[in-house]
Amino acid sequence: NEVSAFTNIADILVVSPTDNIVNRLHIMNNQDVKAYLHLSEIFFEQSGTNAPSGTNYNLRIDYQQRWNDFIATNSLQNNTNRIQAFYVGEEPTWNGISFSDLKSATDYIKSTISEIPILIIEAYPALNNLEIPTSVDWVAFDHYFIKDPKNDSVFLNELSILKSKFSSANQKLVFVIDTHYIQSVAQPGQRGE
């Protein structure tokens, strides 16, 4: 109910294959909110410090079993109408996730539950090196503290780079909303900021 007044989606972080999220899905749906499931922990594990972010991740050896366990724990095939998207490989290039590892994860998800879109969000400094598997449906990038994205040449260039990385005509662009810039309303006798 914290977000239902202004949004129709919200994140559920999944950290274990045995996380039972069905009750949370029902609660969110009762508020007219659909979940996107943040699944990076199911598929990837920290493996070093040589990625651009300072922490890199590799695909878990048992990622298929972990995903199958999560599906079974939550009867996901029976709850697909409650889920907006699967969010996989948080900032994959920035966090050193190889293209082959990302592709293996997203291909496997798509082979098990094809009707739910798969989302990736990349960090803006890594956009030039981003590769997007065709099994990914929605693509975004995050660059915060941009005051006026519509007129910011750096942001618009990053947006062009992201679009050029699409690997399928069916992939869709998702915008990550930044709420850091909210102008204050001037009170009588005060200057607005």
PDB file of C-alpha atoms in Angstrom:
ATOM      1  CA  ASN A   1       0.000   0.000   0.000  1.00  0.00           C
ATOM      2  CA  GLU A   2       3.045   2.332   0.160  1.00  0.00           C
ATOM      3  CA  VAL A   3       3.196   2.705  -3.626  1.00  0.00           C
ATOM      4  CA  SER A   4      -0.300   1.810  -4.822  1.00  0.00           C
ATOM      5  CA  ALA A   5      -1.433   5.438  -4.979  1.00  0.00           C
ATOM      6  CA  PHE A   6       1.125   6.345  -7.642  1.00  0.00           C
ATOM      7  CA  THR A   7       2.324   3.188  -9.386  1.00  0.00           C
ATOM      8  CA  ASN A   8       1.079  -0.122 -10.699  1.00  0.00           C
ATOM      9  CA  ILE A   9       4.373  -2.046 -10.359  1.00  0.00           C
ATOM     10  CA  ALA A  10       6.812  -2.664  -7.527  1.00  0.00           C
ATOM     11  CA  ASP A  11       9.903  -4.783  -6.926  1.00  0.00           C
ATOM     12  CA  ILE A  12      10.117  -8.010  -4.966  1.00  0.00           C
ATOM     13  CA  LEU A  13      13.715  -8.953  -4.188  1.00  0.00           C
ATOM     14  CA  VAL A  14      14.272 -12.704  -4.322  1.00  0.00           C
ATOM     15  CA  VAL A  15      17.399 -13.892  -2.508  1.00  0.00           C
ATOM     16  CA  SER A  16      16.861 -17.632  -2.284  1.00  0.00           C
ATOM     17  CA  PRO A  17      15.243 -20.354  -4.391  1.00  0.00           C
ATOM     18  CA  THR A  18      13.066 -21.165  -1.375  1.00  0.00           C
ATOM     19  CA  ASP A  19      11.738 -17.608  -0.915  1.00  0.00           C
ATOM     20  CA  ASN A  20       7.974 -17.950  -0.882  1.00  0.00           C
ATOM     21  CA  ILE A  21       6.585 -14.750  -2.402  1.00  0.00           C
ATOM     22  CA  VAL A  22       3.027 -15.877  -3.186  1.00  0.00           C
ATOM     23  CA  ASN A  23       1.479 -14.023  -0.249  1.00  0.00           C
ATOM     24  CA  ARG A  24       3.317 -10.826  -1.240  1.00  0.00           C
ATOM     25  CA  LEU A  25       2.087 -11.232  -4.827  1.00  0.00           C
ATOM     26  CA  HIS A  26      -1.495 -11.490  -3.571  1.00  0.00           C
ATOM     27  CA  ILE A  27      -1.139  -8.473  -1.280  1.00  0.00           C
ATOM     28  CA  MET A  28       0.329  -6.395  -4.094  1.00  0.00           C
ATOM     29  CA  ASN A  29      -2.335  -7.495  -6.558  1.00  0.00           C
ATOM     30  CA  ASN A  30      -5.047  -6.561  -4.045  1.00  0.00           C
ATOM     31  CA  GLN A  31      -3.608  -3.038  -4.228  1.00  0.00           C
ATOM     32  CA  ASP A  32      -3.681  -3.142  -8.076  1.00  0.00           C
ATOM     33  CA  VAL A  33       0.113  -3.497  -8.143  1.00  0.00           C
ATOM     34  CA  LYS A  34       1.967  -6.140 -10.169  1.00  0.00           C
ATOM     35  CA  ALA A  35       5.400  -7.345  -9.156  1.00  0.00           C
ATOM     36  CA  TYR A  36       8.581  -7.446 -11.078  1.00  0.00           C
ATOM     37  CA  LEU A  37      10.801 -10.056  -9.528  1.00  0.00           C
ATOM     38  CA  HIS A  38      14.419  -9.107  -8.917  1.00  0.00           C
ATOM     39  CA  LEU A  39      16.083 -12.478  -9.555  1.00  0.00           C
ATOM     40  CA  SER A  40      19.819 -11.793  -9.723  1.00  0.00           C
ATOM     41  CA  GLU A  41      20.577 -13.758  -6.550  1.00  0.00           C
ATOM     42  CA  ILE A  42      18.925 -16.859  -8.008  1.00  0.00           C
ATOM     43  CA  PHE A  43      21.272 -16.867 -11.008  1.00  0.00           C
ATOM     44  CA  PHE A  44      24.476 -15.011 -10.093  1.00  0.00           C
ATOM     45  CA  GLU A  45      27.010 -14.996  -7.282  1.00  0.00           C
ATOM     46  CA  GLN A  46      29.855 -12.680  -6.413  1.00  0.00           C
ATOM     47  CA  SER A  47      33.092 -13.955  -7.902  1.00  0.00           C
ATOM     48  CA  GLY A  48      35.694 -11.234  -7.649  1.00  0.00           C
ATOM     49  CA  THR A  49      36.503  -7.546  -7.758  1.00  0.00           C
ATOM     50  CA  ASN A  50      37.711  -6.886 -11.309  1.00  0.00           C
ATOM     51  CA  ALA A  51      34.431  -5.609 -12.861  1.00  0.00           C
ATOM     52  CA  PRO A  52      33.998  -1.885 -13.584  1.00  0.00           C
ATOM     53  CA  SER A  53      31.741  -1.664 -10.500  1.00  0.00           C
ATOM     54  CA  GLY A  54      34.418  -3.232  -8.310  1.00  0.00           C
ATOM     55  CA  THR A  55      32.371  -6.398  -7.782  1.00  0.00           C
ATOM     56  CA  ASN A  56      31.823  -8.985 -10.468  1.00  0.00           C
ATOM     57  CA  TYR A  57      29.363 -11.832 -10.686  1.00  0.00           C
ATOM     58  CA  ASN A  58      29.336 -15.191 -12.434  1.00  0.00           C
ATOM     59  CA  LEU A  59      26.496 -17.527 -13.258  1.00  0.00           C
ATOM     60  CA  ARG A  60      25.949 -20.051 -10.488  1.00  0.00           C
ATOM     61  CA  ILE A  61      26.752 -23.633 -11.474  1.00  0.00           C
ATOM     62  CA  ASP A  62      23.370 -24.776 -10.134  1.00  0.00           C
ATOM     63  CA  TYR A  63      21.333 -21.882 -11.618  1.00  0.00           C
ATOM     64  CA  GLN A  64      18.883 -24.194 -13.411  1.00  0.00           C
ATOM     65  CA  GLN A  65      18.086 -26.145 -10.247  1.00  0.00           C
ATOM     66  CA  ARG A  66      17.785 -22.900  -8.241  1.00  0.00           C
ATOM     67  CA  TRP A  67      15.327 -21.495 -10.796  1.00  0.00           C
ATOM     68  CA  ASN A  68      13.344 -24.749 -10.906  1.00  0.00           C
ATOM     69  CA  ASP A  69      13.151 -24.737  -7.103  1.00  0.00           C
ATOM     70  CA  PHE A  70      11.917 -21.139  -7.104  1.00  0.00           C
ATOM     71  CA  ILE A  71       9.265 -21.972  -9.709  1.00  0.00           C
ATOM     72  CA  ALA A  72       8.075 -24.952  -7.645  1.00  0.00           C
ATOM     73  CA  THR A  73       8.124 -23.064  -4.323  1.00  0.00           C
ATOM     74  CA  ASN A  74       5.878 -20.358  -5.757  1.00  0.00           C
ATOM     75  CA  SER A  75       3.802 -22.269  -8.318  1.00  0.00           C
ATOM     76  CA  LEU A  76       4.931 -19.603 -10.782  1.00  0.00           C
ATOM     77  CA  GLN A  77       3.113 -21.166 -13.733  1.00  0.00           C
ATOM     78  CA  ASN A  78      -0.124 -20.597 -11.773  1.00  0.00           C
ATOM     79  CA  ASN A  79       0.808 -17.027 -10.786  1.00  0.00           C
ATOM     80  CA  THR A  80       2.050 -15.548 -14.064  1.00  0.00           C
ATOM     81  CA  ASN A  81      -0.847 -13.081 -14.183  1.00  0.00           C
ATOM     82  CA  ARG A  82       0.453 -11.521 -10.952  1.00  0.00           C
ATOM     83  CA  ILE A  83       3.959 -10.820 -12.288  1.00  0.00           C
ATOM     84  CA  GLN A  84       4.889  -7.919 -14.567  1.00  0.00           C
ATOM     85  CA  ALA A  85       8.483  -8.908 -15.383  1.00  0.00           C
ATOM     86  CA  PHE A  86      11.560 -10.863 -14.358  1.00  0.00           C
ATOM     87  CA  TYR A  87      14.482  -8.531 -13.613  1.00  0.00           C
ATOM     88  CA  VAL A  88      17.762 -10.417 -14.178  1.00  0.00           C
ATOM     89  CA  GLY A  89      21.450  -9.585 -14.000  1.00  0.00           C
ATOM     90  CA  GLU A  90      21.448  -6.204 -12.318  1.00  0.00           C
ATOM     91  CA  GLU A  91      23.692  -3.880 -14.365  1.00  0.00           C
ATOM     92  CA  PRO A  92      25.232  -6.941 -16.014  1.00  0.00           C
ATOM     93  CA  THR A  93      28.138  -5.395 -17.924  1.00  0.00           C
ATOM     94  CA  TRP A  94      28.960  -2.986 -15.102  1.00  0.00           C
ATOM     95  CA  ASN A  95      29.047  -5.949 -12.692  1.00  0.00           C
ATOM     96  CA  GLY A  96      31.184  -8.177 -14.915  1.00  0.00           C
ATOM     97  CA  ILE A  97      28.460 -10.637 -15.930  1.00  0.00           C
ATOM     98  CA  SER A  98      29.599 -12.110 -19.217  1.00  0.00           C
ATOM     99  CA  PHE A  99      27.274 -12.106 -22.201  1.00  0.00           C
ATOM    100  CA  SER A 100      27.281 -15.908 -22.249  1.00  0.00           C
ATOM    101  CA  ASP A 101      26.310 -16.081 -18.558  1.00  0.00           C
ATOM    102  CA  LEU A 102      23.546 -13.517 -19.006  1.00  0.00           C
ATOM    103  CA  LYS A 103      22.295 -15.324 -22.113  1.00  0.00           C
ATOM    104  CA  SER A 104      22.302 -18.687 -20.334  1.00  0.00           C
ATOM    105  CA  ALA A 105      20.190 -17.267 -17.495  1.00  0.00           C
ATOM    106  CA  THR A 106      17.691 -15.398 -19.668  1.00  0.00           C
ATOM    107  CA  ASP A 107      17.415 -18.226 -22.208  1.00  0.00           C
ATOM    108  CA  TYR A 108      16.645 -20.673 -19.401  1.00  0.00           C
ATOM    109  CA  ILE A 109      14.004 -18.408 -17.893  1.00  0.00           C
ATOM    110  CA  LYS A 110      12.407 -17.962 -21.318  1.00  0.00           C
ATOM    111  CA  SER A 111      12.399 -21.743 -21.889  1.00  0.00           C
ATOM    112  CA  THR A 112      10.451 -22.307 -18.657  1.00  0.00           C
ATOM    113  CA  ILE A 113       8.069 -19.315 -18.477  1.00  0.00           C
ATOM    114  CA  SER A 114       7.972 -17.571 -21.825  1.00  0.00           C
ATOM    115  CA  GLU A 115       4.994 -15.265 -21.290  1.00  0.00           C
ATOM    116  CA  ILE A 116       6.582 -13.000 -18.658  1.00  0.00           C
ATOM    117  CA  PRO A 117       8.942 -10.327 -20.039  1.00  0.00           C
ATOM    118  CA  ILE A 118      12.586 -10.423 -18.983  1.00  0.00           C
ATOM    119  CA  LEU A 119      14.096  -7.058 -18.019  1.00  0.00           C
ATOM    120  CA  ILE A 120      17.714  -5.951 -17.759  1.00  0.00           C
ATOM    121  CA  ILE A 121      18.907  -2.558 -16.547  1.00  0.00           C
ATOM    122  CA  GLU A 122      22.466  -1.509 -17.353  1.00  0.00           C
ATOM    123  CA  ALA A 123      24.608   1.160 -15.688  1.00  0.00           C
ATOM    124  CA  TYR A 124      25.213   4.105 -18.004  1.00  0.00           C
ATOM    125  CA  PRO A 125      29.056   3.911 -17.912  1.00  0.00           C
ATOM    126  CA  ALA A 126      28.929   0.370 -19.370  1.00  0.00           C
ATOM    127  CA  LEU A 127      26.522   0.996 -22.260  1.00  0.00           C
ATOM    128  CA  ASN A 128      29.219   0.903 -24.956  1.00  0.00           C
ATOM    129  CA  ASN A 129      30.092  -2.692 -23.982  1.00  0.00           C
ATOM    130  CA  LEU A 130      26.549  -3.959 -23.389  1.00  0.00           C
ATOM    131  CA  GLU A 131      25.387  -7.033 -25.306  1.00  0.00           C
ATOM    132  CA  ILE A 132      21.722  -7.994 -25.053  1.00  0.00           C
ATOM    133  CA  PRO A 133      20.538 -11.580 -25.496  1.00  0.00           C
ATOM    134  CA  THR A 134      17.517 -11.990 -27.763  1.00  0.00           C
ATOM    135  CA  SER A 135      15.697 -13.676 -24.856  1.00  0.00           C
ATOM    136  CA  VAL A 136      15.577 -10.290 -23.085  1.00  0.00           C
ATOM    137  CA  ASP A 137      12.327  -8.415 -23.749  1.00  0.00           C
ATOM    138  CA  TRP A 138      12.727  -5.091 -21.958  1.00  0.00           C
ATOM    139  CA  VAL A 139      15.934  -3.044 -21.767  1.00  0.00           C
ATOM    140  CA  ALA A 140      16.786   0.000 -19.651  1.00  0.00           C
ATOM    141  CA  PHE A 141      19.697   1.933 -18.226  1.00  0.00           C
ATOM    142  CA  ASP A 142      20.085   3.951 -15.061  1.00  0.00           C
ATOM    143  CA  HIS A 143      21.734   7.348 -14.887  1.00  0.00           C
ATOM    144  CA  TYR A 144      20.613   9.360 -11.907  1.00  0.00           C
ATOM    145  CA  PHE A 145      20.766  13.059 -11.096  1.00  0.00           C
ATOM    146  CA  ILE A 146      19.969  14.178 -14.649  1.00  0.00           C
ATOM    147  CA  LYS A 147      17.904  17.318 -14.103  1.00  0.00           C
ATOM    148  CA  ASP A 148      16.239  17.468 -17.531  1.00  0.00           C
ATOM    149  CA  PRO A 149      16.703  14.196 -19.471  1.00  0.00           C
ATOM    150  CA  LYS A 150      14.625  15.402 -22.416  1.00  0.00           C
ATOM    151  CA  ASN A 151      17.142  18.176 -23.094  1.00  0.00           C
ATOM    152  CA  ASP A 152      20.349  16.721 -21.665  1.00  0.00           C
ATOM    153  CA  SER A 153      22.740  15.829 -24.508  1.00  0.00           C
ATOM    154  CA  VAL A 154      24.685  13.301 -22.404  1.00  0.00           C
ATOM    155  CA  PHE A 155      21.513  11.449 -21.429  1.00  0.00           C
ATOM    156  CA  LEU A 156      20.191  11.524 -25.002  1.00  0.00           C
ATOM    157  CA  ASN A 157      23.488  10.117 -26.284  1.00  0.00           C
ATOM    158  CA  GLU A 158      23.323   7.304 -23.723  1.00  0.00           C
ATOM    159  CA  LEU A 159      19.761   6.588 -24.804  1.00  0.00           C
ATOM    160  CA  SER A 160      20.917   6.331 -28.430  1.00  0.00           C
ATOM    161  CA  ILE A 161      23.704   3.952 -27.449  1.00  0.00           C
ATOM    162  CA  LEU A 162      21.251   1.753 -25.560  1.00  0.00           C
ATOM    163  CA  LYS A 163      18.836   1.612 -28.501  1.00  0.00           C
ATOM    164  CA  SER A 164      21.695   0.656 -30.833  1.00  0.00           C
ATOM    165  CA  LYS A 165      22.392  -2.390 -28.634  1.00  0.00           C
ATOM    166  CA  PHE A 166      18.979  -3.995 -29.122  1.00  0.00           C
ATOM    167  CA  SER A 167      19.392  -7.488 -30.601  1.00  0.00           C
ATOM    168  CA  SER A 168      15.754  -8.024 -31.602  1.00  0.00           C
ATOM    169  CA  ALA A 169      13.064  -5.878 -33.185  1.00  0.00           C
ATOM    170  CA  ASN A 170      10.725  -7.094 -30.435  1.00  0.00           C
ATOM    171  CA  GLN A 171      12.764  -5.629 -27.573  1.00  0.00           C
ATOM    172  CA  LYS A 172      11.239  -2.654 -25.823  1.00  0.00           C
ATOM    173  CA  LEU A 173      12.761   0.330 -24.080  1.00  0.00           C
ATOM    174  CA  VAL A 174      11.983   0.922 -20.406  1.00  0.00           C
ATOM    175  CA  PHE A 175      12.744   4.221 -18.703  1.00  0.00           C
ATOM    176  CA  VAL A 176      14.089   4.158 -15.154  1.00  0.00           C
ATOM    177  CA  ILE A 177      12.462   7.093 -13.405  1.00  0.00           C
ATOM    178  CA  ASP A 178      14.734   9.322 -11.312  1.00  0.00           C
ATOM    179  CA  THR A 179      13.042  11.177  -8.485  1.00  0.00           C
ATOM    180  CA  HIS A 180      16.146  12.971  -7.239  1.00  0.00           C
ATOM    181  CA  TYR A 181      15.243  16.265  -8.907  1.00  0.00           C
ATOM    182  CA  ILE A 182      12.079  17.640  -7.387  1.00  0.00           C
ATOM    183  CA  GLN A 183      11.909  21.390  -7.451  1.00  0.00           C
ATOM    184  CA  SER A 184      10.665  22.954  -4.275  1.00  0.00           C
ATOM    185  CA  VAL A 185       7.671  25.221  -4.445  1.00  0.00           C
ATOM    186  CA  ALA A 186       8.471  28.742  -3.269  1.00  0.00           C
ATOM    187  CA  GLN A 187       6.525  29.854  -0.227  1.00  0.00           C
ATOM    188  CA  PRO A 188       5.491  33.505   0.096  1.00  0.00           C
ATOM    189  CA  GLY A 189       8.613  35.513   0.912  1.00  0.00           C
ATOM    190  CA  GLN A 190      10.996  32.690  -0.147  1.00  0.00           C
ATOM    191  CA  ARG A 191      12.929  32.027  -3.318  1.00  0.00           C
ATOM    192  CA  GLY A 192      12.271  28.780  -5.142  1.00  0.00           C
ATOM    193  CA  GLU A 193      15.183  26.406  -5.712  1.00  0.00           C
TER     194      GLU A 193
END
